[in-house]
Short mmCIF file of C-alpha atoms in Angstrom, two decimals:
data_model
loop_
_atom_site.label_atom_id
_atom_site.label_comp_id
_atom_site.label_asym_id
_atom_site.label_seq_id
_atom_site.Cartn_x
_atom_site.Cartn_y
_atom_site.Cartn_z
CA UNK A 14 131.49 84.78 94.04
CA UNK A 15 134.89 84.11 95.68
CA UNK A 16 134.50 80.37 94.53
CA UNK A 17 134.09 81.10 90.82
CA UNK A 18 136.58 83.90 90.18
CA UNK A 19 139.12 81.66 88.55
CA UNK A 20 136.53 79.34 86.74
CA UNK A 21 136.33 79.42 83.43
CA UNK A 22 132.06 80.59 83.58
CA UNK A 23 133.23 84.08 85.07
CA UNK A 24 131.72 86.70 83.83
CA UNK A 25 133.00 88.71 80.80
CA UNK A 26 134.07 92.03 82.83
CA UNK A 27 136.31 89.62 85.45
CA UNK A 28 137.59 87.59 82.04
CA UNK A 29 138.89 90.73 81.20
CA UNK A 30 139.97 92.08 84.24
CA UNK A 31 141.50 88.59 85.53
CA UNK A 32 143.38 89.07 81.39
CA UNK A 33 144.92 92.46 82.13
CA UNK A 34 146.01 91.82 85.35
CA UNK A 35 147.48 88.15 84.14
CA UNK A 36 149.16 90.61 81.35
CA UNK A 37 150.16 92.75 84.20
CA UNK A 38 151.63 89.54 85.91
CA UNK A 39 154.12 88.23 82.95
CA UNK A 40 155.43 92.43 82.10
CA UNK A 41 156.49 92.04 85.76
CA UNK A 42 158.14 89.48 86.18
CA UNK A 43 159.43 90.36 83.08
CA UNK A 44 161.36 93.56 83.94
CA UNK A 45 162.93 91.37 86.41
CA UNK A 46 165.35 90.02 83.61
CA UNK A 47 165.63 93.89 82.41
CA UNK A 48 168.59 94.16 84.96
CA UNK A 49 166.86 97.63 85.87
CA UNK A 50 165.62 97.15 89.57
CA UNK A 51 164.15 100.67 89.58
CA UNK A 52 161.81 99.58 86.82
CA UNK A 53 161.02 95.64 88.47
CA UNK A 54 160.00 97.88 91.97
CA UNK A 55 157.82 100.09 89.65
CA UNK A 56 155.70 96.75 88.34
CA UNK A 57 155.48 94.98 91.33
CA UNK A 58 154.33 97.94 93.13
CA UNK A 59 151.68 98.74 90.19
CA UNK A 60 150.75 94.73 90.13
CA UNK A 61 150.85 94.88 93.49
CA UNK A 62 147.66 96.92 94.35
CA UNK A 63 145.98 96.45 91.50
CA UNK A 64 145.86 92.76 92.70
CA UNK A 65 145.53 93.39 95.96
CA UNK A 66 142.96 95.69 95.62
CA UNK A 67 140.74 93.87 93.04
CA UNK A 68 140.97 90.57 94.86
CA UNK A 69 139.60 92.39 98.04
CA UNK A 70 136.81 94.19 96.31
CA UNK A 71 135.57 90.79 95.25
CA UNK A 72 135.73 89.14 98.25
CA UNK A 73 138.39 86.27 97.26
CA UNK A 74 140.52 84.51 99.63
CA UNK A 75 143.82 85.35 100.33
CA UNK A 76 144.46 81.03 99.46
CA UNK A 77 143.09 81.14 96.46
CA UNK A 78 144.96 83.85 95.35
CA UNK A 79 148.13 82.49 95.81
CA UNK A 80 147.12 79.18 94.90
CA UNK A 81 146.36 80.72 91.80
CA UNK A 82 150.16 82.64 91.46
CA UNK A 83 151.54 79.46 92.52
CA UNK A 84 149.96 77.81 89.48
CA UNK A 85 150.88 80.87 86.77
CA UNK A 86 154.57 80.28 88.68
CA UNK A 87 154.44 76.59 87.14
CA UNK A 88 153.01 77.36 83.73
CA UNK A 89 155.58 80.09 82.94
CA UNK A 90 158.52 78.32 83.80
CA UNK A 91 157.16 75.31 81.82
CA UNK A 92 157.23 77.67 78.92
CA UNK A 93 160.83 79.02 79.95
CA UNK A 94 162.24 74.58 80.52
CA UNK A 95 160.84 73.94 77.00
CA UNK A 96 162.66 77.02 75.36
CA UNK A 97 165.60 75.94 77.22
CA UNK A 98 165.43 72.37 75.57
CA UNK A 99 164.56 73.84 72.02
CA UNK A 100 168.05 75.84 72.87
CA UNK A 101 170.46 73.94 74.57
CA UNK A 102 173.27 74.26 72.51
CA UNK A 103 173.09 77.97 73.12
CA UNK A 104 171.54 78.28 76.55
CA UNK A 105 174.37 77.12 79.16
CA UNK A 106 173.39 75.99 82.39
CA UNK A 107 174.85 78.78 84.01
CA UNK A 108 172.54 80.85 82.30
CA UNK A 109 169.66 78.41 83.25
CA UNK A 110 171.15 79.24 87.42
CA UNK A 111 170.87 82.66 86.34
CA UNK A 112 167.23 82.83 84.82
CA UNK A 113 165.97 80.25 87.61
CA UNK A 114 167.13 82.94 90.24
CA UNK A 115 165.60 85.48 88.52
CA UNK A 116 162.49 84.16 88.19
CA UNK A 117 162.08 82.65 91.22
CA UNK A 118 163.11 85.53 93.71
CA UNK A 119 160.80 87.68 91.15
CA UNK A 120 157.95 85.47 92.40
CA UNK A 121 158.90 85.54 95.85
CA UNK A 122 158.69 88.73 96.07
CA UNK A 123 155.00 89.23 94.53
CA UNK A 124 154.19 86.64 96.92
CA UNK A 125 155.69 88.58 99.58
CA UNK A 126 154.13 92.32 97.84
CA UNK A 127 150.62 90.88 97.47
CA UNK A 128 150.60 89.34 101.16
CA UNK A 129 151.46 93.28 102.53
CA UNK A 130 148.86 94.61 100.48
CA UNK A 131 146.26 92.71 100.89
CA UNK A 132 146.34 93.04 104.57
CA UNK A 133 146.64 96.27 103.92
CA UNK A 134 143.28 96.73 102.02
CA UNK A 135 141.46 93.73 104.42
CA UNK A 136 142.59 95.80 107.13
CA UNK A 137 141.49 99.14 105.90
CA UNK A 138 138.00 97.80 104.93
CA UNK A 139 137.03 96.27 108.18
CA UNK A 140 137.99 99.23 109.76
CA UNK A 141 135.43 101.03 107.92
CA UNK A 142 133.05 98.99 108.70
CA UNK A 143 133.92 99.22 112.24
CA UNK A 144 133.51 102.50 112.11
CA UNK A 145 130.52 102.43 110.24
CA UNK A 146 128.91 99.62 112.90
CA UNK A 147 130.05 102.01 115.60
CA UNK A 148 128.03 105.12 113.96
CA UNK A 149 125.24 102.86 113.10
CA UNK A 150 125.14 101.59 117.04
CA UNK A 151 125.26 104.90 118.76
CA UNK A 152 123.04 107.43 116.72
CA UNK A 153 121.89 110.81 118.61
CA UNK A 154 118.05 111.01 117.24
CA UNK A 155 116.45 114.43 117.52
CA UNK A 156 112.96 113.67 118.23
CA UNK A 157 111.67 117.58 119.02
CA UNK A 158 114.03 120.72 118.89
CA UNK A 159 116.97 120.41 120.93
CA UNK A 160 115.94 117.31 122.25
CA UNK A 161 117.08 113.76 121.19
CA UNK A 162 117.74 110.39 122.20
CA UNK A 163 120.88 107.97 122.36
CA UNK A 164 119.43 104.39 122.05
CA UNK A 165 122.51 102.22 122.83
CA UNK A 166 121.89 98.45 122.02
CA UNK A 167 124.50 95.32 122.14
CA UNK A 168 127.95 94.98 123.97
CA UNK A 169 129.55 97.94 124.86
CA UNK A 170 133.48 96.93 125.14
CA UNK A 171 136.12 99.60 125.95
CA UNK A 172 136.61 100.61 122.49
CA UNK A 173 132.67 101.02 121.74
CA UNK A 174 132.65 103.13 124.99
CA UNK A 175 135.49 105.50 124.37
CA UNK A 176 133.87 105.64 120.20
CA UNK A 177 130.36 106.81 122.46
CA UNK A 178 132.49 109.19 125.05
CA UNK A 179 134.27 111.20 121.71
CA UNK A 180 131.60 111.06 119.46
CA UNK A 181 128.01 111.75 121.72
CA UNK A 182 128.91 115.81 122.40
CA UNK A 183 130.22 116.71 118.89
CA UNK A 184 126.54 115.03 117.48
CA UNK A 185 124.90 117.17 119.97
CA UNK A 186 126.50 120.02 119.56
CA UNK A 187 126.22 119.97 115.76
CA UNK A 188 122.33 118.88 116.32
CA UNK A 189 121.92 121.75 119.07
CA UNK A 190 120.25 119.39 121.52
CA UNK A 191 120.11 121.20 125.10
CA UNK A 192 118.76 117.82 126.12
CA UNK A 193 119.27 113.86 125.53
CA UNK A 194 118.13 111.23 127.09
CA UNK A 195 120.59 107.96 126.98
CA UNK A 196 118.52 104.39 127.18
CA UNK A 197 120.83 101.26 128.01
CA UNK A 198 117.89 98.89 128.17
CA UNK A 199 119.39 97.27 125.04
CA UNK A 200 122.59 96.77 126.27
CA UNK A 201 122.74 92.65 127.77
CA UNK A 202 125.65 93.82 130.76
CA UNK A 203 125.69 96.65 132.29
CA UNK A 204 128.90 96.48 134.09
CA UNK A 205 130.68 99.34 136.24
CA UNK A 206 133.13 100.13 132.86
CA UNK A 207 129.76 100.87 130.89
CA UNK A 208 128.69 102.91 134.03
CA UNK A 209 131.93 104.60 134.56
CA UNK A 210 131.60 105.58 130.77
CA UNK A 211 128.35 106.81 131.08
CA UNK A 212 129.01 108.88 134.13
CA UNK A 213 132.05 110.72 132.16
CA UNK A 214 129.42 111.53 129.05
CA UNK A 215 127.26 113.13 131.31
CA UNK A 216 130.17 114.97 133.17
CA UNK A 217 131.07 116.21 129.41
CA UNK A 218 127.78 116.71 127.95
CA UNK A 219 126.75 118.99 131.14
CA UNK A 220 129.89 121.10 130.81
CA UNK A 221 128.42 122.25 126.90
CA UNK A 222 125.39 122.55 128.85
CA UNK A 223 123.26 119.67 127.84
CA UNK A 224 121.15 118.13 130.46
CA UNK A 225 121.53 114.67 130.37
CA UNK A 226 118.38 112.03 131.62
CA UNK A 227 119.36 108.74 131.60
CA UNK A 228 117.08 105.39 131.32
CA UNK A 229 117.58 101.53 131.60
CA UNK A 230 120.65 101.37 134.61
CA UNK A 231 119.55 98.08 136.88
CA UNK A 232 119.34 98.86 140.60
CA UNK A 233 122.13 96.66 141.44
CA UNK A 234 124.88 98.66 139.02
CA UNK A 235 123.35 101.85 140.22
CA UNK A 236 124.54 100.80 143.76
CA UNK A 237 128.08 99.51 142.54
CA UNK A 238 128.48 102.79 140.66
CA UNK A 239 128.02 104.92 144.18
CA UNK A 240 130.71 102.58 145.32
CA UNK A 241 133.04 103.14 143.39
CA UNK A 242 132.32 107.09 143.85
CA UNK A 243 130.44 107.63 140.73
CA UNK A 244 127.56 110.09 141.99
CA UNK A 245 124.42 109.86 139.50
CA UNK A 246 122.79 111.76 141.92
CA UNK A 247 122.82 114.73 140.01
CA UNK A 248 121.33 113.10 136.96
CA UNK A 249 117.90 112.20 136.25
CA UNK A 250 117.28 108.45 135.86
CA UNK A 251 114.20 106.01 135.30
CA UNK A 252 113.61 102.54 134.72
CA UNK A 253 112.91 102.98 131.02
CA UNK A 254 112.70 105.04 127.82
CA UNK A 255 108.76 105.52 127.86
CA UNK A 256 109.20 106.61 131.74
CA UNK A 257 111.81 108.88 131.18
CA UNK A 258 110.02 110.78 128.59
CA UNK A 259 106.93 110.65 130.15
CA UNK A 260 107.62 112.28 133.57
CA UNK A 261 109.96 114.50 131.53
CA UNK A 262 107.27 116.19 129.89
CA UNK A 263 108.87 115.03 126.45
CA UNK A 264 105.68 112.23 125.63
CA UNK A 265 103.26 114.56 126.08
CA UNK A 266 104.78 117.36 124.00
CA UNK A 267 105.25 114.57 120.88
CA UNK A 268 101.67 114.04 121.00
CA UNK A 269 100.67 117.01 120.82
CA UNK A 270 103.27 117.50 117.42
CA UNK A 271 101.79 114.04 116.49
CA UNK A 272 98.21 115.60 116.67
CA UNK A 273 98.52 118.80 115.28
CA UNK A 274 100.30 117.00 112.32
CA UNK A 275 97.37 114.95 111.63
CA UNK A 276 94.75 118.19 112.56
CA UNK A 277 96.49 119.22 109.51
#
């Protein structure tokens, strides 16, 4: 898509997106020459994001789209040179300084405008989809009433910890789960940060009164943890998931939903 937005085979709704914002393009620069700077700023903030925003949406480079301002730059002031040679008895050439100022700090600063913006927009989409990845890797999953399970897969950095530590209690509490059982068998390195993380959940999630069982820690960062002073000895652990909600009582109670579903 990015590759064929300028390309003469686009499709009919970019041809005539790509010919209003082009429009867009020339009535700014144009109020440049109006003398009115009130009224350039008002363009060049409306062609601004318009550009900005459209160019993101569709994925195109940020070198492409300048490539492609650098080229309109050329084209217009070919038009301006050959009105200037159809008029030189009239147009001096310190009126030719004057426009070629104009013009060219006019482009500078969409240049300079569509740069801010579309880090702007970049930046505001892949934040989303941070968010989004973080939501999407650390979902609380009621499996009976008031129970559920955190399944935490992948690298868990400092900022995917502290997105787990703020966000874990207000799903619970909004879900009503009394009990949830946290399985880090999907996560590659289990390091004393992730433990350290962990052990503050647990430390908030008991104080709303949800009893936390926790499944996947390796042996070895189980003893590092009581090193450093983090005491899981309050909290229920096991070796995995299937273990955890098996001498929990949790298996056995699915299976008996699971059965009486199907009885049904």
């Amino acid at each position: 898509m990015a590759g064929e937005y300028y390309h003469n085979n686009t499709k009919p709704t970019i041809e005539k997106e790509l010919s209003e914002q082009h429009a867009l393009t020339i009535n700014t620069i144009a109020s440049a020459f109006s003398g009115n700077s009130d009224l350039f700023n008002e363009y060049l903030e409306r062609w601004a994001n318009t550009v900005a925003q459209s160019r993101v949406e569709h994925n195109i480079p940020i070198h492409e789209v300048l490539e492609a301002l650098s080229k309109t730059r050329e084209t217009v002031w070919g038009f301006i040179e050959k009105f200037i040679l159809e008029n030189k008895e009239t147009v001096t050439t310190g009126i030719i300084a004057k426009w070629s100022a104009i013009y060219h700090a006019a482009f500078d600063q969409l240049n300079y405008k569509f740069s801010k913006k579309y880090y702007h927009f970049t930046h505001g989409r892949l934040t989303d989809q941070q968010s989004l990845i973080n939501e999407l890797g650390s979902p609380v999953i009621p499996i009976l009433k008031e129970t559920a399970v955190l399944p935490l897969i992948g690298d868990i950095d400092t900022k995917r910890a502290r997105f787990i530590l703020e966000t874990t209690p207000q799903k619970c509490t909004e879900n009503k789960i009394s009990q949830l059982f946290i399985d880090v068998s999907g996560v590659p390195i289990i390091d004393t940060l992730v433990a350290n993380e962990l052990f503050n959940l647990t430390k908030i999630l008991g104080l709303l009164g949800i009893k936390t069982v926790i499944s996947g820690i390796p042996p070895e960062v189980a003893q590092a943890s009581i090193q450093l002073g983090l005491d899981f000895s309050g909290i229920s652990t096991f070796g995995s998931l299937r273990q955890a909600l098996s001498m929990s009582g949790v298996e056995t109670h699915l299976n008996n939903v699971k059965g009486d579903f199907f009885a049904n």
